[in-house]
C-alpha positions as a Python dict, from the first residue, in 0.01 Angstrom:
ca = {
    (1, 'M'): (0, 0, 0),
    (2, 'A'): (248, -103, -273),
    (3, 'S'): (229, -480, -156),
    (4, 'R'): (-159, -476, -139),
    (5, 'I'): (-157, -329, -499),
    (6, 'L'): (98, -581, -637),
    (7, 'H'): (-121, -864, -460),
    (8, 'R'): (-410, -769, -593),
    (9, 'L'): (-239, -701, -1003),
    (10, 'R'): (-76, -1072, -933),
    (11, 'H'): (-469, -1212, -854),
    (12, 'A'): (-589, -1020, -1136),
    (13, 'L'): (-273, -1183, -1361),
    (14, 'T'): (-244, -1505, -1279),
    (15, 'G'): (-652, -1612, -1220),
    (16, 'E'): (-572, -1708, -826),
    (17, 'G'): (-889, -1763, -685),
    (18, 'E'): (-1077, -1885, -985),
    (19, 'Q'): (-1391, -1972, -1005),
    (20, 'E'): (-1435, -2372, -913),
    (21, 'G'): (-1448, -2580, -1283),
    (22, 'L'): (-1237, -2310, -1468),
    (23, 'P'): (-967, -2412, -1682),
    (24, 'A'): (-584, -2384, -1565),
    (25, 'C'): (-358, -2225, -1780),
    (26, 'G'): (-95, -2499, -1941),
    (27, 'L'): (32, -2611, -2306),
    (28, 'E'): (-73, -2954, -2233),
    (29, 'A'): (-487, -2836, -2279),
    (30, 'E'): (-358, -2602, -2549),
    (31, 'E'): (-188, -2890, -2755),
    (32, 'F'): (-478, -3167, -2699),
    (33, 'P'): (-801, -2960, -2762),
    (34, 'E'): (-1157, -3138, -2631),
    (35, 'S'): (-1239, -3227, -2945),
    (36, 'S'): (-951, -3508, -2942),
    (37, 'E'): (-1182, -3690, -2702),
    (38, 'L'): (-1465, -3740, -2984),
    (39, 'E'): (-1632, -4076, -3000),
    (40, 'D'): (-1628, -4263, -3320),
    (41, 'D'): (-1969, -4427, -3231),
    (42, 'T'): (-2243, -4152, -3285),
    (43, 'E'): (-2443, -4319, -3011),
    (44, 'G'): (-2174, -4212, -2775),
    (45, 'L'): (-2194, -3857, -2871),
    (46, 'S'): (-2545, -3713, -2761),
    (47, 'T'): (-2459, -3661, -2434),
    (48, 'R'): (-2158, -3472, -2417),
    (49, 'L'): (-2217, -3281, -2756),
    (50, 'S'): (-2539, -3143, -2569),
    (51, 'G'): (-2451, -2756, -2760),
    (52, 'T'): (-2187, -2584, -3006),
    (53, 'L'): (-1843, -2644, -2911),
    (54, 'S'): (-1532, -2366, -3010),
    (55, 'F'): (-1169, -2341, -2977),
    (56, 'T'): (-967, -2082, -2794),
    (57, 'S'): (-638, -2036, -2630),
    (58, 'N'): (-628, -2082, -2233),
    (59, 'Y'): (-553, -1732, -2244),
    (60, 'E'): (-898, -1597, -2342),
    (61, 'E'): (-1008, -1881, -2118),
    (62, 'E'): (-852, -1721, -1822),
    (63, 'D'): (-916, -1359, -1920),
    (64, 'E'): (-1300, -1435, -1899),
    (65, 'A'): (-1227, -1588, -1562),
    (66, 'E'): (-1011, -1304, -1418),
    (67, 'E'): (-1361, -1053, -1517),
    (68, 'E'): (-1555, -1304, -1284),
    (69, 'A'): (-1289, -1378, -1040),
    (70, 'A'): (-1115, -1037, -963),
    (71, 'P'): (-1335, -806, -730),
    (72, 'G'): (-1419, -458, -876),
    (73, 'G'): (-1273, -535, -1211),
    (74, 'I'): (-925, -519, -1156),
    (75, 'R'): (-762, -508, -1465),
    (76, 'P'): (-412, -346, -1644),
    (77, 'G'): (-466, -70, -1813),
    (78, 'P'): (-242, 46, -2120),
    (79, 'G'): (-205, 396, -2038),
    (80, 'D'): (-242, 474, -1698),
    (81, 'T'): (39, 594, -1449),
    (82, 'Q'): (-128, 614, -1089),
    (83, 'D'): (-147, 307, -870),
    (84, 'S'): (-520, 366, -817),
    (85, 'E'): (-617, 449, -1130),
    (86, 'L'): (-442, 172, -1337),
    (87, 'L'): (-601, -113, -1096),
    (88, 'G'): (-949, 64, -1065),
    (89, 'V'): (-901, 101, -699),
    (90, 'A'): (-933, 353, -452),
    (91, 'P'): (-749, 360, -97),
    (92, 'E'): (-932, 211, 171),
    (93, 'D'): (-1061, 453, 419),
    (94, 'G'): (-806, 528, 696),
    (95, 'E'): (-519, 427, 492),
    (96, 'H'): (-252, 707, 376),
    (97, 'S'): (-100, 759, 55),
    (98, 'P'): (262, 581, 29),
    (99, 'P'): (576, 753, 7),
    (100, 'L'): (700, 897, -369),
    (101, 'A'): (977, 643, -394),
    (102, 'E'): (747, 359, -286),
    (103, 'R'): (476, 459, -548),
    (104, 'Q'): (729, 533, -817),
    (105, 'G'): (893, 178, -781),
    (106, 'S'): (557, -4, -761),
    (107, 'N'): (434, 194, -1097),
    (108, 'M'): (751, 51, -1275),
    (109, 'L'): (701, -322, -1128),
    (110, 'T'): (329, -282, -1259),
    (111, 'R'): (427, -155, -1571),
    (112, 'Q'): (663, -492, -1632),
    (113, 'L'): (375, -708, -1538),
    (114, 'Q'): (143, -495, -1768),
    (115, 'E'): (369, -605, -2065),
    (116, 'L'): (417, -937, -1999),
    (117, 'W'): (45, -955, -1959),
    (118, 'R'): (-6, -777, -2299),
    (119, 'K'): (242, -1059, -2466),
    (120, 'S'): (89, -1352, -2305),
    (121, 'R'): (-262, -1242, -2476),
    (122, 'G'): (-91, -1236, -2792),
    (123, 'S'): (99, -1577, -2806),
    (124, 'L'): (-102, -1887, -2918),
    (125, 'M'): (-442, -1731, -2979),
    (126, 'P'): (-599, -1850, -3282),
    (127, 'Q'): (-947, -1729, -3443),
    (128, 'R'): (-1269, -1796, -3230),
    (129, 'L'): (-1461, -1960, -3456),
    (130, 'L'): (-1846, -2145, -3374),
    (131, 'F'): (-1973, -2401, -3615),
    (132, 'E'): (-2328, -2424, -3512),
    (133, 'V'): (-2557, -2674, -3717),
    (134, 'T'): (-2895, -2495, -3743),
    (135, 'S'): (-3126, -2700, -3931),
    (136, 'A'): (-3138, -3034, -4096),
    (137, 'N'): (-3406, -3113, -4369),
    (138, 'V'): (-3463, -3477, -4549),
    (139, 'V'): (-3459, -3384, -4940),
    (140, 'N'): (-3623, -3685, -5122),
    (141, 'E'): (-3543, -3681, -5508),
    (142, 'R'): (-3639, -3930, -5779),
    (143, 'S'): (-3323, -4142, -5753),
    (144, 'S'): (-3190, -4069, -5394),
    (145, 'K'): (-3297, -3952, -5071),
    (146, 'Y'): (-3048, -3741, -4813),
    (147, 'V'): (-3003, -3475, -4516),
    (148, 'L'): (-2896, -3143, -4578),
    (149, 'Y'): (-2736, -2974, -4287),
    (150, 'T'): (-2720, -2605, -4238),
    (151, 'V'): (-2394, -2484, -4075),
    (152, 'Y'): (-2335, -2144, -3953),
    (153, 'L'): (-1984, -1982, -3904),
    (154, 'I'): (-1987, -1755, -3585),
    (155, 'R'): (-1732, -1545, -3455),
    (156, 'A'): (-1770, -1610, -3081),
    (157, 'G'): (-1702, -1339, -2809),
    (158, 'Q'): (-1914, -1104, -3024),
    (159, 'F'): (-2211, -997, -3161),
    (160, 'D'): (-2145, -1105, -3519),
    (161, 'K'): (-2419, -959, -3734),
    (162, 'A'): (-2275, -1106, -4078),
    (163, 'P'): (-2269, -1488, -4008),
    (164, 'A'): (-2159, -1693, -4277),
    (165, 'T'): (-2375, -1990, -4402),
    (166, 'I'): (-2360, -2358, -4571),
    (167, 'T'): (-2544, -2625, -4625),
    (168, 'R'): (-2383, -3016, -4660),
    (169, 'R'): (-2479, -3347, -4703),
    (170, 'Y'): (-2332, -3658, -4497),
    (171, 'S'): (-2110, -3713, -4839),
    (172, 'D'): (-1989, -3381, -4830),
    (173, 'F'): (-1829, -3404, -4480),
    (174, 'E'): (-1726, -3781, -4544),
    (175, 'Q'): (-1547, -3653, -4873),
    (176, 'L'): (-1366, -3360, -4666),
    (177, 'N'): (-1260, -3612, -4378),
    (178, 'R'): (-1123, -3882, -4692),
    (179, 'H'): (-943, -3634, -4827),
    (180, 'L'): (-794, -3465, -4507),
    (181, 'R'): (-700, -3846, -4381),
    (182, 'R'): (-502, -3922, -4669),
    (183, 'R'): (-272, -3600, -4675),
    (184, 'F'): (-256, -3529, -4312),
    (185, 'S'): (-283, -3902, -4157),
    (186, 'G'): (-82, -3765, -3850),
    (187, 'D'): (-298, -3457, -3771),
    (188, 'M'): (-589, -3662, -3835),
    (189, 'A'): (-565, -3968, -3615),
    (190, 'G'): (-692, -3802, -3325),
    (191, 'V'): (-998, -3681, -3509),
    (192, 'S'): (-1283, -3910, -3490),
    (193, 'F'): (-1581, -3904, -3800),
    (194, 'P'): (-1948, -4029, -3719),
    (195, 'R'): (-1995, -4335, -3909),
    (196, 'K'): (-2212, -4458, -4182),
    (197, 'R'): (-2522, -4657, -4100),
    (198, 'L'): (-2709, -4916, -4282),
    (199, 'R'): (-3068, -4852, -4147),
    (200, 'R'): (-3259, -4497, -3901),
    (201, 'N'): (-3018, -4279, -4133),
    (202, 'F'): (-3333, -4025, -4130),
    (203, 'T'): (-3520, -4054, -3781),
    (204, 'A'): (-3470, -3711, -3563),
    (205, 'E'): (-3237, -3916, -3274),
    (206, 'T'): (-2985, -4020, -3554),
    (207, 'I'): (-2990, -3653, -3745),
    (208, 'A'): (-2913, -3486, -3391),
    (209, 'K'): (-2641, -3678, -3297),
    (210, 'R'): (-2489, -3607, -3656),
    (211, 'S'): (-2543, -3219, -3611),
    (212, 'R'): (-2399, -3240, -3286),
    (213, 'A'): (-2088, -3468, -3414),
    (214, 'F'): (-2025, -3265, -3731),
    (215, 'E'): (-2015, -2977, -3504),
    (216, 'Q'): (-1738, -3075, -3331),
    (217, 'F'): (-1558, -3250, -3651),
    (218, 'L'): (-1541, -2900, -3768),
    (219, 'S'): (-1421, -2752, -3490),
    (220, 'H'): (-1136, -3026, -3420),
    (221, 'L'): (-1056, -2960, -3783),
    (222, 'H'): (-1008, -2565, -3715),
    (223, 'S'): (-835, -2605, -3427),
    (224, 'L'): (-539, -2791, -3642),
    (225, 'P'): (-309, -2498, -3799),
    (226, 'E'): (-230, -2726, -4080),
    (227, 'I'): (-569, -2845, -4135),
    (228, 'R'): (-716, -2505, -4075),
    (229, 'H'): (-511, -2318, -4372),
    (230, 'S'): (-541, -2602, -4620),
    (231, 'A'): (-687, -2566, -4923),
    (232, 'E'): (-914, -2886, -4867),
    (233, 'F'): (-1074, -2753, -4557),
    (234, 'Q'): (-1084, -2379, -4676),
    (235, 'Q'): (-1262, -2511, -4999),
    (236, 'F'): (-1491, -2748, -4835),
    (237, 'F'): (-1663, -2364, -4704),
    (238, 'F'): (-1701, -2187, -5024),
    (239, 'L'): (-1576, -2349, -5308),
    (240, 'S'): (-1957, -2415, -5373),
    (241, 'D'): (-2078, -2106, -5371),
    (242, 'L'): (-1805, -1956, -5577),
    (243, 'R'): (-1895, -2179, -5863),
    (244, 'A'): (-2294, -2089, -5822),
    (245, 'A'): (-2183, -1742, -5828),
    (246, 'Q'): (-1956, -1759, -6151),
    (247, 'R'): (-2270, -1940, -6278),
    (248, 'L'): (-2511, -1693, -6192),
    (249, 'T'): (-2313, -1391, -6304),
    (250, 'C'): (-2266, -1537, -6652),
    (251, 'T'): (-2655, -1550, -6690),
    (252, 'G'): (-2720, -1193, -6580),
    (253, 'L'): (-2874, -1270, -6266),
    (254, 'Y'): (-2683, -1080, -6037),
    (255, 'C'): (-2893, -1006, -5746),
    (256, 'E'): (-2887, -1372, -5693),
    (257, 'A'): (-2505, -1391, -5775),
    (258, 'L'): (-2449, -1104, -5541),
    (259, 'A'): (-2580, -1313, -5255),
    (260, 'A'): (-2361, -1616, -5327),
    (261, 'W'): (-2030, -1332, -5371),
    (262, 'T'): (-2117, -1197, -5020),
    (263, 'N'): (-2150, -1539, -4864),
    (264, 'A'): (-1815, -1671, -4987),
    (265, 'H'): (-1675, -1346, -4906),
    (266, 'R'): (-1779, -1370, -4559),
    (267, 'L'): (-1666, -1767, -4522),
    (268, 'Q'): (-1319, -1648, -4641),
    (269, 'D'): (-1281, -1390, -4425),
    (270, 'K'): (-1397, -1586, -4107),
    (271, 'L'): (-1184, -1925, -4197),
    (272, 'G'): (-837, -1649, -4280),
    (273, 'A'): (-816, -1711, -4657),
    (274, 'C'): (-817, -1376, -4787),
    (275, 'R'): (-486, -1378, -4945),
    (276, 'T'): (-596, -1641, -5265),
    (277, 'G'): (-679, -1608, -5589),
    (278, 'H'): (-1005, -1722, -5519),
    (279, 'F'): (-1060, -1452, -5262),
    (280, 'L'): (-952, -1182, -5571),
    (281, 'L'): (-1209, -1338, -5791),
    (282, 'T'): (-1464, -1309, -5502),
    (283, 'L'): (-1365, -944, -5491),
    (284, 'A'): (-1436, -926, -5902),
    (285, 'G'): (-1787, -1089, -5848),
    (286, 'L'): (-1875, -796, -5600),
    (287, 'A'): (-1751, -513, -5788),
    (288, 'V'): (-1907, -630, -6119),
    (289, 'C'): (-2244, -728, -5962),
    (290, 'H'): (-2246, -415, -5729),
    (291, 'Q'): (-2183, -240, -6020),
    (292, 'E'): (-2452, -392, -6251),
    (293, 'L'): (-2725, -291, -6005),
    (294, 'E'): (-2586, 39, -5990),
    (295, 'Q'): (-2460, 5, -5633),
    (296, 'L'): (-2143, 201, -5697),
    (297, 'A'): (-2000, 289, -5369),
    (298, 'E'): (-2013, -83, -5288),
    (299, 'A'): (-1844, -205, -5615),
    (300, 'H'): (-1566, 74, -5538),
    (301, 'A'): (-1511, -26, -5227),
    (302, 'A'): (-1460, -393, -5347),
    (303, 'S'): (-1211, -284, -5606),
    (304, 'E'): (-1001, -69, -5360),
    (305, 'Q'): (-948, -397, -5141),
    (306, 'A'): (-860, -578, -5454),
    (307, 'L'): (-636, -325, -5521),
    (308, 'Q'): (-460, -333, -5200),
    (309, 'L'): (-410, -701, -5184),
    (310, 'L'): (-244, -628, -5512),
    (311, 'E'): (-21, -331, -5443),
    (312, 'A'): (305, -572, -5482),
    (313, 'Q'): (216, -792, -5743),
    (314, 'N'): (245, -569, -6077),
    (315, 'S'): (226, -925, -6292),
    (316, 'H'): (-91, -1045, -6166),
    (317, 'P'): (-333, -1093, -6435),
    (318, 'L'): (-645, -924, -6228),
    (319, 'L'): (-457, -615, -6164),
    (320, 'A'): (-498, -435, -6473),
    (321, 'P'): (-876, -527, -6493),
    (322, 'F'): (-917, -405, -6146),
    (323, 'L'): (-717, -60, -6231),
    (324, 'Q'): (-947, -14, -6520),
    (325, 'A'): (-1266, -93, -6325),
    (326, 'H'): (-1172, 167, -6027),
    (327, 'V'): (-1071, 449, -6269),
    (328, 'H'): (-1413, 442, -6392),
    (329, 'L'): (-1608, 381, -6074),
    (330, 'T'): (-1369, 660, -5892),
    (331, 'W'): (-1446, 877, -6177),
    (332, 'M'): (-1856, 807, -6130),
    (333, 'L'): (-1824, 858, -5745),
    (334, 'G'): (-1634, 1216, -5835),
    (335, 'Q'): (-1339, 1138, -5668),
    (336, 'D'): (-969, 1148, -5749),
    (337, 'K'): (-870, 870, -6011),
    (338, 'R'): (-531, 1002, -6110),
    (339, 'Q'): (-310, 784, -5871),
    (340, 'A'): (-535, 438, -6045),
    (341, 'E'): (-435, 597, -6379),
    (342, 'A'): (-75, 663, -6309),
    (343, 'R'): (-31, 295, -6173),
    (344, 'L'): (-233, 141, -6491),
    (345, 'Q'): (-13, 356, -6725),
    (346, 'S'): (298, 232, -6568),
    (347, 'L'): (194, -112, -6656),
    (348, 'Q'): (98, -62, -6971),
    (349, 'D'): (450, 99, -7029),
    (350, 'A'): (611, -181, -6911),
    (351, 'G'): (444, -416, -7104),
    (352, 'L'): (245, -573, -6834),
    (353, 'A'): (-109, -484, -6977),
    (354, 'G'): (-199, -408, -7325),
    (355, 'P'): (-366, -97, -7427),
    (356, 'Q'): (-712, -266, -7362),
    (357, 'P'): (-724, -540, -7092),
    (358, 'P'): (-1003, -732, -6989),
    (359, 'T'): (-1283, -601, -6806),
    (360, 'L'): (-1369, -820, -6508),
    (361, 'K'): (-1649, -937, -6630),
    (362, 'E'): (-1465, -1073, -6892),
    (363, 'L'): (-1251, -1270, -6685),
    (364, 'L'): (-1506, -1376, -6450),
    (365, 'V'): (-1688, -1568, -6747),
    (366, 'K'): (-1322, -1732, -6868),
    (367, 'Q'): (-1221, -1788, -6518),
    (368, 'P'): (-1221, -2172, -6451),
    (369, 'L'): (-1292, -2324, -6105),
    (370, 'P'): (-1177, -2620, -5976),
}
């Protein structure tokens, strides 16, 4: 019985008997993702790029293969102690329970394999993100004509009820490509970009090929850690939203500004850019717009998230304004405001905040964006 259980566990953990065509585990595949094979010429992209690409670690791919290949849903569970409960299998008809010592030895080895399995899941596992061009519209202006591509950022493997969107033209993608090649020449050597065309730029075929090429271009960039965390890559997605949101807030168009702040928040969250000055500015914009629209609970949640990020930064210029807003919102909601008041008072006693710190709204008006 113990040997049968170990055989089945080993089968589930190593992916033996995978379905034909599923990738095998290996660092080589992780280091050289599929997008490194991108063709320079968009003419060659139409066949390969028939759908949206995403990049995952091989461990995630093996997990999916195990679910399909392992019969009976045999997967190790974190808290079970008995063999049959742990593996989700019952003894076959006519089988007798093994001796207690054999069962205990099997349990110990099973737990060791379980631990290795959990560790392997936690390594080399980047965030799974899909870049999908959902529409492309030809825009005619007085002096120019161009195509606007709408790109959705969606978390893969789950239902993403709040996808983030951007709209960019070819020149925006080309500028990102140029800046990244200037700074990351080595990493960008394997990244291809659809070249400019002298004619037929607005045909359905060219637009479709470029849409697929841009999906693969962004997916490849996101698969490279140095580029994924760079300011150039991240600001390509959310900086224009921040500029629009700040402008709309300053002119009192709070509904429109809230939509821009919200999309910028989603973009930064999906890109893992939640510990930057831009993200704190986004939370300030959300708090201000929600408060102006009398959505006090939402404004309170934004200020509370900001204070959690600023917990160890007593000299940050946004700390006192966030504390001031948090005290007011907490009082308006009938909650205990003493902790925020005490922290604000300690900043003032230490000379890190004046008796009347600027409000979040005042800071949003004055804060310059690059």
